[in-house]
């Protein structure tokens, strides 16, 4: 193996490590955004229920 081949193999290994790191970050951000969306929907439902329960009855 010559030096070019070694650098190519090392480059591929580094690229895979960086890709795994970036994918983990991306999935954690997507999970956080999805969790935030669920919290907002549940909060809106709870707000609507509380508003109807405590509304003044005329």
Short mmCIF file of C-alpha atoms in Angstrom, two decimals, residues 12-45:
data_model
loop_
_atom_site.label_atom_id
_atom_site.label_comp_id
_atom_site.label_asym_id
_atom_site.label_seq_id
_atom_site.Cartn_x
_atom_site.Cartn_y
_atom_site.Cartn_z
CA UNK A 12 -13.06 7.35 4.73
CA UNK A 13 -12.83 6.42 8.41
CA UNK A 14 -12.88 10.08 9.49
CA UNK A 15 -15.80 10.79 7.16
CA UNK A 16 -17.79 7.91 8.67
CA UNK A 17 -17.08 9.11 12.22
CA UNK A 18 -18.16 12.65 11.36
CA UNK A 19 -21.29 11.38 9.58
CA UNK A 20 -22.32 9.27 12.61
CA UNK A 21 -21.82 12.29 14.88
CA UNK A 22 -23.88 14.57 12.60
CA UNK A 23 -26.69 12.03 12.22
CA UNK A 24 -26.90 11.64 16.01
CA UNK A 25 -27.18 15.41 16.40
CA UNK A 26 -29.78 15.61 13.64
CA UNK A 27 -31.94 12.88 15.16
CA UNK A 28 -31.73 14.46 18.62
CA UNK A 29 -32.84 17.81 17.19
CA UNK A 30 -35.70 16.18 15.27
CA UNK A 31 -36.77 14.27 18.41
CA UNK A 32 -36.67 17.49 20.47
CA UNK A 33 -38.76 19.36 17.88
CA UNK A 34 -41.30 16.50 17.72
CA UNK A 35 -41.52 16.41 21.52
CA UNK A 36 -42.06 20.19 21.58
CA UNK A 37 -44.84 19.84 19.01
CA UNK A 38 -46.59 17.21 21.14
CA UNK A 39 -46.27 19.43 24.23
CA UNK A 40 -47.82 22.35 22.35
CA UNK A 41 -50.77 20.24 21.17
CA UNK A 42 -51.40 18.85 24.67
CA UNK A 43 -51.12 22.34 26.18
CA UNK A 44 -53.68 23.68 23.69
CA UNK A 45 -56.10 20.84 24.53
#
